[in-house]
Each structure stands twice: as structure tokens, then as C-alpha cells.
Short mmCIF file of C-alpha atoms in Angstrom, two decimals:
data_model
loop_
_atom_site.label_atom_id
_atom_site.label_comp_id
_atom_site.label_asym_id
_atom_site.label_seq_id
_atom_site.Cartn_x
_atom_site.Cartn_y
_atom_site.Cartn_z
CA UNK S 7 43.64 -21.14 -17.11
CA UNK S 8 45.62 -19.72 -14.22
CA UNK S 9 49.13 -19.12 -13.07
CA UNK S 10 50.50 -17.65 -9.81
CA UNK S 11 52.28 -14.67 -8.26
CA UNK S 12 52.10 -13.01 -4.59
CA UNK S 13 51.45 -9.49 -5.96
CA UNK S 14 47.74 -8.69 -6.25
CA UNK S 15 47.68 -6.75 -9.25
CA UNK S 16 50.37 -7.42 -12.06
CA UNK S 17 50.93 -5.23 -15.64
CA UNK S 18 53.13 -6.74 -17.89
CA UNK S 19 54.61 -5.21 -20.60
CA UNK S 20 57.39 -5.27 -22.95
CA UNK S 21 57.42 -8.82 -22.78
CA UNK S 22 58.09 -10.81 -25.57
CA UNK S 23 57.37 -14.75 -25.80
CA UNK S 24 60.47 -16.50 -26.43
CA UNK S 25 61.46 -20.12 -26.73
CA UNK S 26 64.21 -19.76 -24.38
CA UNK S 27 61.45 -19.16 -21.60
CA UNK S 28 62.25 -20.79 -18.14
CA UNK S 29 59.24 -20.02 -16.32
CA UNK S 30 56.31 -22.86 -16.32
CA UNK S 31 52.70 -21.65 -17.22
CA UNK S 32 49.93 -23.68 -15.94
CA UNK S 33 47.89 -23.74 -18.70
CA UNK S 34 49.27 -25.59 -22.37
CA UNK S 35 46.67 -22.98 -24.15
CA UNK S 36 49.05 -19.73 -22.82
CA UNK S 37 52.53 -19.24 -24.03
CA UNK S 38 55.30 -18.72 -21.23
CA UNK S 39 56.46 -15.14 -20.42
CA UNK S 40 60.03 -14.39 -20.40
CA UNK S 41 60.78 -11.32 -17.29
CA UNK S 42 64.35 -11.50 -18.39
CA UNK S 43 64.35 -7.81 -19.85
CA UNK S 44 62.15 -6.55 -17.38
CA UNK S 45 63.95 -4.03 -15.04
CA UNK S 46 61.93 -4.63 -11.83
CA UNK S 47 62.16 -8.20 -11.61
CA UNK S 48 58.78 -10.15 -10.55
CA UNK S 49 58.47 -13.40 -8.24
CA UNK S 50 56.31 -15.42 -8.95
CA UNK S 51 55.12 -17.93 -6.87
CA UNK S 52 52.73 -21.41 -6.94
CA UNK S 53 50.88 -20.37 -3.63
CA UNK S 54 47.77 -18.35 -5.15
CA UNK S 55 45.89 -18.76 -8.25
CA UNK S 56 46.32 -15.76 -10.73
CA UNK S 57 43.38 -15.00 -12.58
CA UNK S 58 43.48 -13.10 -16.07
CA UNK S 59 41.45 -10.05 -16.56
CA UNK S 60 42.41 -8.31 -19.85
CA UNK S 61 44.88 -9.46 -22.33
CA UNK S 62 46.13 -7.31 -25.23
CA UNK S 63 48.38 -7.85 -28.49
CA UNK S 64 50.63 -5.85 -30.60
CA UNK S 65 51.52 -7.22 -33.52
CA UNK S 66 54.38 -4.95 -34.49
CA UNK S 67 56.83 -5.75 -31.77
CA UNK S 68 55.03 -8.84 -30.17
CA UNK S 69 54.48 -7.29 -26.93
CA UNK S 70 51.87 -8.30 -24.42
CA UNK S 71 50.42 -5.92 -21.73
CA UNK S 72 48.56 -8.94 -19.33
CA UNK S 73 47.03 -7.71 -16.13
CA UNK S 74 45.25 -10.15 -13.50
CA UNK S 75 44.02 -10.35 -9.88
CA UNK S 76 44.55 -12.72 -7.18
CA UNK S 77 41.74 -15.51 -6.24
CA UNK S 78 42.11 -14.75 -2.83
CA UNK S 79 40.90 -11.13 -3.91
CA UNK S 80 37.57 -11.97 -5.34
CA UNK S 81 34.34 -13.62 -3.12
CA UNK S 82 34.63 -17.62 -3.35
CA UNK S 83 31.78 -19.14 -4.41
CA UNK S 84 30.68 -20.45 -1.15
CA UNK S 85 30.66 -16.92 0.60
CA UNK S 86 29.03 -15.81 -2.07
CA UNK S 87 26.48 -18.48 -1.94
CA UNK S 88 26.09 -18.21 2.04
CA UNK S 89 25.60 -14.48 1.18
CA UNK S 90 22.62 -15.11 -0.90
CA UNK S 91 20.72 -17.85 1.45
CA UNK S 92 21.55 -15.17 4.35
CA UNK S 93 19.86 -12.53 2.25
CA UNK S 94 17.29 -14.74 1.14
CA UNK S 95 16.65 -15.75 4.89
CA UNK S 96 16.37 -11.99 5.72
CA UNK S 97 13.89 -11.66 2.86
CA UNK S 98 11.35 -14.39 4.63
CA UNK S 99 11.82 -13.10 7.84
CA UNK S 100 10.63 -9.89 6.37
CA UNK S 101 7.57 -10.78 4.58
CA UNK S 102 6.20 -12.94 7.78
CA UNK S 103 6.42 -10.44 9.82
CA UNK S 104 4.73 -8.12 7.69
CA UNK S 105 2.18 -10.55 6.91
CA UNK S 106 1.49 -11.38 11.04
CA UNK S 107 1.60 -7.70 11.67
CA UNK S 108 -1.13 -6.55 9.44
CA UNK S 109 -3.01 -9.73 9.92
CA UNK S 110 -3.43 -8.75 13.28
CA UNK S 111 -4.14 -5.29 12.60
CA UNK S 112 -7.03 -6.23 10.18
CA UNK S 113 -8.51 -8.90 12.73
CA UNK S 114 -8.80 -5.87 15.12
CA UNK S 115 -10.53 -3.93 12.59
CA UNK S 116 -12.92 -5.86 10.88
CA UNK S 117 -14.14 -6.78 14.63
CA UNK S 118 -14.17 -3.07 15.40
CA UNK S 119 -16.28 -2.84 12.10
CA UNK S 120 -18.81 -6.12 12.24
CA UNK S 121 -19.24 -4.54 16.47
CA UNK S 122 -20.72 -1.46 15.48
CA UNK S 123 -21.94 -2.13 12.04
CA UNK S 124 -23.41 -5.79 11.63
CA UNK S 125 -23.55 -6.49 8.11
CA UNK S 126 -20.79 -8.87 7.25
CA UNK S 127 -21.36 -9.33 3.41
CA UNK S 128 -21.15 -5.61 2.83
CA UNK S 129 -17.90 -5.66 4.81
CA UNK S 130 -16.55 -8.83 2.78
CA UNK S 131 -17.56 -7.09 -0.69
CA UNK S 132 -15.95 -3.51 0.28
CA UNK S 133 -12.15 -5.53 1.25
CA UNK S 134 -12.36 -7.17 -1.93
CA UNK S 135 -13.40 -3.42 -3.86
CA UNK S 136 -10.44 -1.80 -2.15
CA UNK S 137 -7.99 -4.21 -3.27
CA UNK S 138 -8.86 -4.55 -6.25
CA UNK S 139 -8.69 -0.60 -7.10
CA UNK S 140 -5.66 -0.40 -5.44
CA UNK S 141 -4.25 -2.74 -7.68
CA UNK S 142 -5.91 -0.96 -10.88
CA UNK S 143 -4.38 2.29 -9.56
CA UNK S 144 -1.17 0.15 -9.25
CA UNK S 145 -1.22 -1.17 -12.62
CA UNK S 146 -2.17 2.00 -14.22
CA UNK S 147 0.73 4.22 -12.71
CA UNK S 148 2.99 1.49 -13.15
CA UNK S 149 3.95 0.97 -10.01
CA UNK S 150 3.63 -2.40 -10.35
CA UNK S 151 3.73 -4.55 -13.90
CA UNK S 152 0.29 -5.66 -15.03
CA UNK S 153 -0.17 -9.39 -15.63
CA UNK S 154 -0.07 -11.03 -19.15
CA UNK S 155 -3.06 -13.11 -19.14
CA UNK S 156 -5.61 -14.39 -21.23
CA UNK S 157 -9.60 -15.62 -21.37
CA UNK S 158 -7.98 -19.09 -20.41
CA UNK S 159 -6.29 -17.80 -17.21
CA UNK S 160 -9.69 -16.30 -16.11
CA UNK S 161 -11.45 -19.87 -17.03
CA UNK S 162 -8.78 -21.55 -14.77
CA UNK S 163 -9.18 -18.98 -11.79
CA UNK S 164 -13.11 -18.82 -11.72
CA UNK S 165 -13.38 -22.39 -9.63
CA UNK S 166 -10.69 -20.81 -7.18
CA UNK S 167 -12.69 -17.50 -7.12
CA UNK S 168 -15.81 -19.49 -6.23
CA UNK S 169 -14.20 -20.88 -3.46
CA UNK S 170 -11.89 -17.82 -1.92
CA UNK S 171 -15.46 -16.11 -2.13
CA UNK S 172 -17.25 -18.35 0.15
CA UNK S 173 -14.50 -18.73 2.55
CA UNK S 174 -13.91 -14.93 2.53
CA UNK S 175 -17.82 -14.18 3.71
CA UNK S 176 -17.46 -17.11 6.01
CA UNK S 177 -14.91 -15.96 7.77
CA UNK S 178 -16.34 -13.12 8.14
CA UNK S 179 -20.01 -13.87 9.08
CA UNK S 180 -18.23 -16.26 11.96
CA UNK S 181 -16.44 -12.96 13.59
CA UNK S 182 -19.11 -11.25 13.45
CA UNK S 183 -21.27 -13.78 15.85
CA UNK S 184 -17.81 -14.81 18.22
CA UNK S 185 -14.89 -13.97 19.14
CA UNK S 186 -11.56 -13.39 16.69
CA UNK S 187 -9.89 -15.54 18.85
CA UNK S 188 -12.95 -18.68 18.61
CA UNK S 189 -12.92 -18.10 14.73
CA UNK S 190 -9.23 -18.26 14.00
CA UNK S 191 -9.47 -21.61 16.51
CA UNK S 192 -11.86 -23.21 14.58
CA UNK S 193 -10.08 -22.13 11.18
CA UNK S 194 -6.80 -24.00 12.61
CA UNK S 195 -8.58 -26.63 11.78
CA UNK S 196 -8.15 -26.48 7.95
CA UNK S 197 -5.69 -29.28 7.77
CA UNK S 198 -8.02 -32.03 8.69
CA UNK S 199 -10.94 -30.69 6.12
CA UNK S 200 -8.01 -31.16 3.46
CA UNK S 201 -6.96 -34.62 4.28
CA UNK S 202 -11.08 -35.30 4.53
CA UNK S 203 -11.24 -34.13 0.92
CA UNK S 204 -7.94 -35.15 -0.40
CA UNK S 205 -8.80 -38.85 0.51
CA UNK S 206 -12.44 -39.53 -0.71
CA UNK S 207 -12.57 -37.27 -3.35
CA UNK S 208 -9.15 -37.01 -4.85
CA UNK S 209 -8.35 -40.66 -3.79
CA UNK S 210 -4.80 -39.31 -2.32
CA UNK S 211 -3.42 -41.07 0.76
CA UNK S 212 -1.03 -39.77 3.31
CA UNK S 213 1.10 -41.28 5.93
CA UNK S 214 0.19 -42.91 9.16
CA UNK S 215 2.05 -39.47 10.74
CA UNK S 216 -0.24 -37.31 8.81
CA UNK S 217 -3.72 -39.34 10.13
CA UNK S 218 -2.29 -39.03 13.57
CA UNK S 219 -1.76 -34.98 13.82
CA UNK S 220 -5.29 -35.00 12.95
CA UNK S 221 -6.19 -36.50 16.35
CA UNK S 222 -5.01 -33.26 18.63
CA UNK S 223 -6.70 -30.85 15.59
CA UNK S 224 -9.85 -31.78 16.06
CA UNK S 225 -9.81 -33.01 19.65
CA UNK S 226 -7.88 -29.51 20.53
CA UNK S 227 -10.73 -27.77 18.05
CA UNK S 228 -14.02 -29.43 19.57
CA UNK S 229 -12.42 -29.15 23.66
CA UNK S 230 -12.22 -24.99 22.58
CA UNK S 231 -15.46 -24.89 21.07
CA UNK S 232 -17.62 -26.87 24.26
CA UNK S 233 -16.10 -24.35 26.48
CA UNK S 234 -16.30 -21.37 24.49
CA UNK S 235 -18.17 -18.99 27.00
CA UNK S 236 -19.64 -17.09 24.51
CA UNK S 237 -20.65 -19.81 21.75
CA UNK S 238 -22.68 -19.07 18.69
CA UNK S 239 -23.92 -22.04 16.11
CA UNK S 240 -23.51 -19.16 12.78
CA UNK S 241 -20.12 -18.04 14.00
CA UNK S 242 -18.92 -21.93 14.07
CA UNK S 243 -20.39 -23.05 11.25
CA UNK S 244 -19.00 -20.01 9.39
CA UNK S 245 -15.56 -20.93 10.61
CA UNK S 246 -16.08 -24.60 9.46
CA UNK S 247 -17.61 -23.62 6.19
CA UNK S 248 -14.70 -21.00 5.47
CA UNK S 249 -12.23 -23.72 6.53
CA UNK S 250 -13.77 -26.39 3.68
CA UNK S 251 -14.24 -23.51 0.80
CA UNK S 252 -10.24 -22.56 1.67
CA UNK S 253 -9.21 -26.17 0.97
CA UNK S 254 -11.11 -26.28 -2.67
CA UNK S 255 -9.48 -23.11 -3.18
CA UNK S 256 -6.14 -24.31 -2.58
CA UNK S 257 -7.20 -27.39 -4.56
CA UNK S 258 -8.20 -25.76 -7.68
CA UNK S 259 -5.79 -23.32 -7.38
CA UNK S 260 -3.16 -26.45 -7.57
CA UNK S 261 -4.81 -27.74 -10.45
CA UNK S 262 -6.36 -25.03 -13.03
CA UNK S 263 -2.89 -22.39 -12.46
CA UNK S 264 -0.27 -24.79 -13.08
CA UNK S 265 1.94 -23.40 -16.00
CA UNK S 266 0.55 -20.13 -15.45
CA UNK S 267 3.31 -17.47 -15.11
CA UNK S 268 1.66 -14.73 -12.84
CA UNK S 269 3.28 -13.55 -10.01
CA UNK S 270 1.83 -13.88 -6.52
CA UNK S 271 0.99 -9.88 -6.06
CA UNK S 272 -0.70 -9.66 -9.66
CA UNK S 273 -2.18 -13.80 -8.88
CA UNK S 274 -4.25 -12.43 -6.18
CA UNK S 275 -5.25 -9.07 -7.39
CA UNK S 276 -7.00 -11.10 -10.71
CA UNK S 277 -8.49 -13.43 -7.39
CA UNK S 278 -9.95 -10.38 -5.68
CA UNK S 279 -11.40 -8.55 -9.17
CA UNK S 280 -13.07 -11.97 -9.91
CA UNK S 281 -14.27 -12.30 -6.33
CA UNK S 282 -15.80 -8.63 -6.18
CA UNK S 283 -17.77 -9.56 -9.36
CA UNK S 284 -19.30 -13.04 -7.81
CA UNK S 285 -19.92 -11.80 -4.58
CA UNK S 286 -21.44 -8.38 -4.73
CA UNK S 287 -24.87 -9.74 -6.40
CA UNK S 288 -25.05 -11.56 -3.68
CA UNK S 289 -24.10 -9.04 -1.03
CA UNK S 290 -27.25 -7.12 -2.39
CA UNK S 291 -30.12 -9.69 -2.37
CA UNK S 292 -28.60 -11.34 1.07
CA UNK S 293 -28.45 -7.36 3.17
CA UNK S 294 -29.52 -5.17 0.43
CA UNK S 295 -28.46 -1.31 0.10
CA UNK S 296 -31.70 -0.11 2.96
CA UNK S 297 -30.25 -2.28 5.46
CA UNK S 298 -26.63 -1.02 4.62
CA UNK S 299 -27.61 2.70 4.71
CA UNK S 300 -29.54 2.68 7.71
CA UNK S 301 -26.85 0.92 9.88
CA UNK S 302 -24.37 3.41 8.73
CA UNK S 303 -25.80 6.23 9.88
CA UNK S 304 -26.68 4.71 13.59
CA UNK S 305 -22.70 3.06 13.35
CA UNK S 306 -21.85 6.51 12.63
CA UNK S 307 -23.99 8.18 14.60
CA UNK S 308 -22.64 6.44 17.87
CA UNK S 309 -18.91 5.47 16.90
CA UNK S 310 -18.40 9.15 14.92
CA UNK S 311 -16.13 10.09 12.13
CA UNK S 312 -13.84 7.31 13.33
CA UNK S 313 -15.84 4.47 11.94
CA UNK S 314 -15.47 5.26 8.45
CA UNK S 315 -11.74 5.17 8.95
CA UNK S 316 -12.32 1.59 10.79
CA UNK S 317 -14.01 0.85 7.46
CA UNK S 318 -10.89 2.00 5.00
CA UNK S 319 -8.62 0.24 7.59
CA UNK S 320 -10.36 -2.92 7.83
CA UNK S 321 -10.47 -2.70 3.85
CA UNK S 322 -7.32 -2.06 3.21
CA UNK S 323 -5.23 -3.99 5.68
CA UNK S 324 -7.04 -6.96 4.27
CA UNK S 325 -5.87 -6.69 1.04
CA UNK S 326 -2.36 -6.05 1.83
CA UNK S 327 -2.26 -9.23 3.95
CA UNK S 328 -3.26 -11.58 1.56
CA UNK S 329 -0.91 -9.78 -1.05
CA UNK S 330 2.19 -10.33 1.36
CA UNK S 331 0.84 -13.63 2.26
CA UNK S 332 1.01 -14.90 -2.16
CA UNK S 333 3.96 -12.99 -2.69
CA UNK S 334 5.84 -14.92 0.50
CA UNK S 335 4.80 -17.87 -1.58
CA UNK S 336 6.90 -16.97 -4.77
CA UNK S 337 10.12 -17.70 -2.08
CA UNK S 338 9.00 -20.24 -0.07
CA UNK S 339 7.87 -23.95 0.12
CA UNK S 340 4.91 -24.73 0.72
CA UNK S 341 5.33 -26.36 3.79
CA UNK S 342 7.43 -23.02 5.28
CA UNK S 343 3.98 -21.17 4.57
CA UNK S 344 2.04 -24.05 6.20
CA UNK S 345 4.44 -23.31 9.72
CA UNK S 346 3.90 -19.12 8.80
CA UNK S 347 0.43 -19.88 8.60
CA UNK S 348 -0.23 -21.40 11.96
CA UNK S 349 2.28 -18.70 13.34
CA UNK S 350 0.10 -16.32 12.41
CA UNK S 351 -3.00 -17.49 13.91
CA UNK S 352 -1.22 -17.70 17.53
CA UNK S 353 -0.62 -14.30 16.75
CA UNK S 354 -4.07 -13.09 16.05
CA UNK S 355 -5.48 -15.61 18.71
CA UNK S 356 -3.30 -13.57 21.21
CA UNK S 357 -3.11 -10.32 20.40
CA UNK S 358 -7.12 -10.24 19.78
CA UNK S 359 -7.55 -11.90 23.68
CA UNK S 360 -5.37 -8.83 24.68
CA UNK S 361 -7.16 -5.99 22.78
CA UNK S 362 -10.77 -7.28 23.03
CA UNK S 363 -10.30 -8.72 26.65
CA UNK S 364 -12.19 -12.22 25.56
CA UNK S 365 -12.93 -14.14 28.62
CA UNK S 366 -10.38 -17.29 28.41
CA UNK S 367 -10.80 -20.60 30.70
CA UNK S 368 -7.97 -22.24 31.30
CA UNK S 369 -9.84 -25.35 29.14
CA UNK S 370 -10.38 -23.33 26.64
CA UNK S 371 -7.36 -21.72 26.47
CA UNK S 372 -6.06 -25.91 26.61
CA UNK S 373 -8.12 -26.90 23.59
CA UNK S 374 -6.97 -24.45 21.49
CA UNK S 375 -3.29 -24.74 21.96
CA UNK S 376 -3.49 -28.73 21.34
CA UNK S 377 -5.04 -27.85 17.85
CA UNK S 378 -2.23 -25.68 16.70
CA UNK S 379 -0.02 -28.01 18.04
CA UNK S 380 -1.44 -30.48 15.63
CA UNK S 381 -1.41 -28.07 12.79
CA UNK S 382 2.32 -27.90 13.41
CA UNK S 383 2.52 -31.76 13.63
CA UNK S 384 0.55 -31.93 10.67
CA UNK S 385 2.79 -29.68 8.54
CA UNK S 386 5.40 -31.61 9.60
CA UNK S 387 4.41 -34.81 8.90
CA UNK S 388 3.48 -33.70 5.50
CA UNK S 389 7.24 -32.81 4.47
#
């Protein structure tokens, strides 16, 4: 419903529709305008779409006041749609950094931490405490929107809950025996524990591509862990235990949540709440509160008033990681987080060798690039 002039604004008035009207309209719906009594005459021209934007009627003397824009005026849809995937592009960029950055800043920690104070399931149950009263605190001054959920959203997230618990103290037993760096090596090596479990126990198959990244993930995962100069059995078998427990998560998570409209922020702040709850039982009988308060006060004693803020940091950072990591989910596929994901570990891999000054072989150094370099493969065979 267009017709064309070369002025970019047009007001009309005093014009009266006529059947003597010489000038062709576009459309068959609008009537033709006669200009004839118009003193300042108006070319109009076939070169650029008019657009209408108001139209009024008076009845008494049939006069029309019509006012429009030029197309060429107004964004066309495929700026405007390059504008949004540029914006949205920005957006990602944004949240991985973010997530990388305080990744790394919480691997630095919780090693500070699990150095001077030893007692890894007390330092797994007080991340999951301070993210989950930050997110109470959250919810309660509105700052963010509390979740809409229901006894059968809680059924559906227990399984997952299980399983991010398990990994979570894992994780965190194997850093406190080795290196960040040896841990986060090992945990590359996630994708082959979820084809293992996929295939005999979901009866899924994958393609030929998919079976072959698996070869450099565990060949680049076992050459890092023979020369590891500082190897401990716990610390490895809490990275490969954390590694299987992450892939159940992701597995019920795929399977009880579907349908479930909770955003990735609130999705893991119900995970971490849930978590505290299953894990802090445990925490107790496994360490127990002597053990805790004694190794406080000699952590304290020798680090000073500095450890306790190693503690919050550790604590917090970890939380706000994992929240970045879920809500970087609600704009990506899941294959984009897959690449992030092994991103990020090069990240903390490096970063921690810098900070902690690891010793490195050149071996070992060789092992563990071939196994990200098949969790990249793998990712991208999975597309």
C-alpha cells in the first residue's frame, strides 16, 4: 500500500478526491489525490516507495490531511537484522569472557584455599552455601525474578543434583591432591565418558567422526597423566569420577527439565540449594566440624586475615561462574558451549601453570594439548 514522491516528508491538505484525478496510485484500496488546487505544486515520482503514517478525514468538506515517510528513511529489514546478530554476537563474546575470567580466578583460589586448609568437602559445601544465599538475597530484594516452580520441578532436578554433587566434591578433592592444571587435563576428558555412557546405556550411536576424536582424548589424557611429575592416584580418580558424575548430570538434566520454563540464572540457583542440602550431611560425617575448626585456626594462624578472604573469594567466584556459564546457555547452542567449554580449560590450564609455577615437561605439556585438541574434534564432529 505505497506510492512515491522524492520529498521525505509530505502533508497534504485541502485535497479533495475527484474523478477527474490524473495521477496513478499504486494501491486499488486508496483513492487518487488530485494536487490541482494546491498552490505549491508537488512531484511526485516512481523512484522511492512512500510509506503512510497517519491518515485523517473530514467529513464536512472531504478533505484529507495524509502525511508519510520515505522507505529509504527507515532501517531495511536486513540492517536491522545484521544489527541484531551483531548485537547478539557482542552478547556471547561477553558472557565467555566473563565466564573464562572468573573461572580462572576461582581455580586460583580454591587452590590457594585446599593449600593451606586441606579439607575439600567443607570447601565444596561452603561454594554451594554462598550461592545459594546470594541468590535468596537476590530473590528477596528483587533483583532478580524468583522462579515459578513446583514439587514436580524439584522431583525432576533431584537426579541432576545427585550428580552435580558428586562431580562438584570430585573436582575438588582431585585439586586438592594435584595440580589445577593435571585436574582440568583429566576433566577434558568428559567427552569420551559421555559417548561411553551414551552407547551402552542409552543405546545412542554416533558417527564414525565422533569414535575417532576419542582416540587423541584419551591418548592426549593418559600421555599427561604418565608424565605428570607430581602424580597422585585420589587427585586422578577424583578428576575421572567428577568427569562421569558431570555426564549423568547433563544426562538427566536433558531428560527430567525438558518443558520446564526456568531460566538458566534461577535453573542453577534451585541446582545449588538442592546440592547444599545433599551434600552437607555428608561433608560432616566424611571431615566433621573438629577437623574443620582445628585447621582453621593453624590456616589462619600461618596465612593471616587473608585466608578468610581466600575463603569468600573461592566461594563466591564459584558461584558466579557456573551462573554465567547456564545463563550463556539460554543464547547459545549447545555445541558453541561445548567449543567455550574447552576454551576455558586452556585458559585455566595456562594461567594456573603461570601463577602456581607447575613444573611442565615438554611430554606433558604434548599430552595435554592432543586431548583438547580432541575435545575440539569431538565437538565438531558432533554438529
Amino acid at each position: 500500500m505505497s506510492f512515491t514522491l522524492k520529498q521525505s516528508a509530505l502533508t497534504v491538505s485541502n485535497s479533495v478526491f475527484d474523478k477527474r484525478s490524473s495521477i496513478t496510485c499504486r494501491s486499488l484500496f486508496l483513492p487518487c489525490l488530485n494536487l490541482q488546487n494546491n498552490p505549491k505544486r508537488t512531484l511526485l515520482s516512481l523512484s522511492k516507495p512512500l510509506y503512510i503514517s497517519s491518515f485523517q478525514s473530514f467529513n464536512e468538506k472531504s478533505v484529507i490531511l495524509c502525511k508519510a515517510y520515505e522507505a529509504d528513511k527507515s532501517p531495511s529489514p536486513a540492517a536491522a537484522e545484521a544489527k541484531s546478530e551483531a548485537a547478539k554476537s557482542v552478547k556471547i563474546g561477553i558472557y565467555f569472557a566473563t565466564w573464562w575470567a572468573l573461572n580462572v580466578v576461582f581455580n586460583i583460589y580454591n587452590k590457594k584455599v585446599l593449600n593451606a586448609y586441606p579439607y575439600p568437602w567443607l570447601t565444596s559445601t561452603l561454594s554451594l552455601a554462598c550461592g545459594s544465599l546470594m541468590m535468596l538475597v537476590s530473590w528477596a530484594t528483587k533483583i532478580a525474578e524468583p522462579p515459578k516452580i513446583n514439587l514436580e520441578f524439584w522431583k525432576a532436578l533431584f537426579p541432576v543434583a545427585v550428580a552435580h554433587t558428586i562431580g562438584h566434591v570430585a573436582a575438588t578433592v582431585s585439586m586438592s591432591k594435584v595440580a589445577v592444571s593435571f585436574t582440568h587435563i583429566i576433566k577434558s576428558g568428559e567427552p569420551a565418558f559421555s559417548v561411553i555412557v551414551s552407547r551402552f546405556l542409552l543405546g545412542e550411536r554416533f558417527p564414525p567422526a565422533v569414535y575417532l576424536s576419542l582416540v587423541p582424548i584419551i591418548g592426549g589424557c593418559g600421555l599427561a597423566a604418565l608424565t605428570e611429575l607430581n602424580f597422585n592416584m585420589t587427585g586422578f580418580m577424583g578428576a575421572m569420577i567428577s568427569n562421569l558424575a558431570f555426564v549423568f548430570r547433563n544426562i538427566f538434566s536433558k531428560k527430567g527439565m525438558k518443558g520446564k520454563s526456568v531460566s538458566g540464572m534461577n535453573y542453577y540457583a534451585c541446582l545449588s540449594m538442592l546440592s547444599l542440602l545433599i551434600l552437607t550431611p555428608f561433608a560432616i560425617a566424611v571431615e566433621g566440624a573438629h577437623m574443620w575448626a582445628a585447621g582453621w585456626k593453624e590456616a589462619v594462624s600461618e596465612i593471616g586475615p587473608q585466608f578468610i578472604w581466600w575463603v569468600a573469594a573461592q566461594s563466591i567466584f564459584y558461584h558466579l561462574y557456573n551462573q554465567v556459564s547456564y545463563m550463556s546457555l539460554d543464547e547459545i547452542s549447545p555445541l558453541t558451549f561445548s567449543v567455550g567449554n574447552t576454551m576455558k580449560r586452556i585458559s585455566v590450564i595456562v594461567s594456573s601453570i603461570i601463577i602456581f609455577r607447575t613444573p611442565v615437561q615438554l611430554i606433558n605439556a604434548l599430552g595435554a594439548a592432543i586431548a583438547i585438541l580432541g575435545t575440539f574434534l569431538y565437538s565438531q564432529a558432533k554438529a
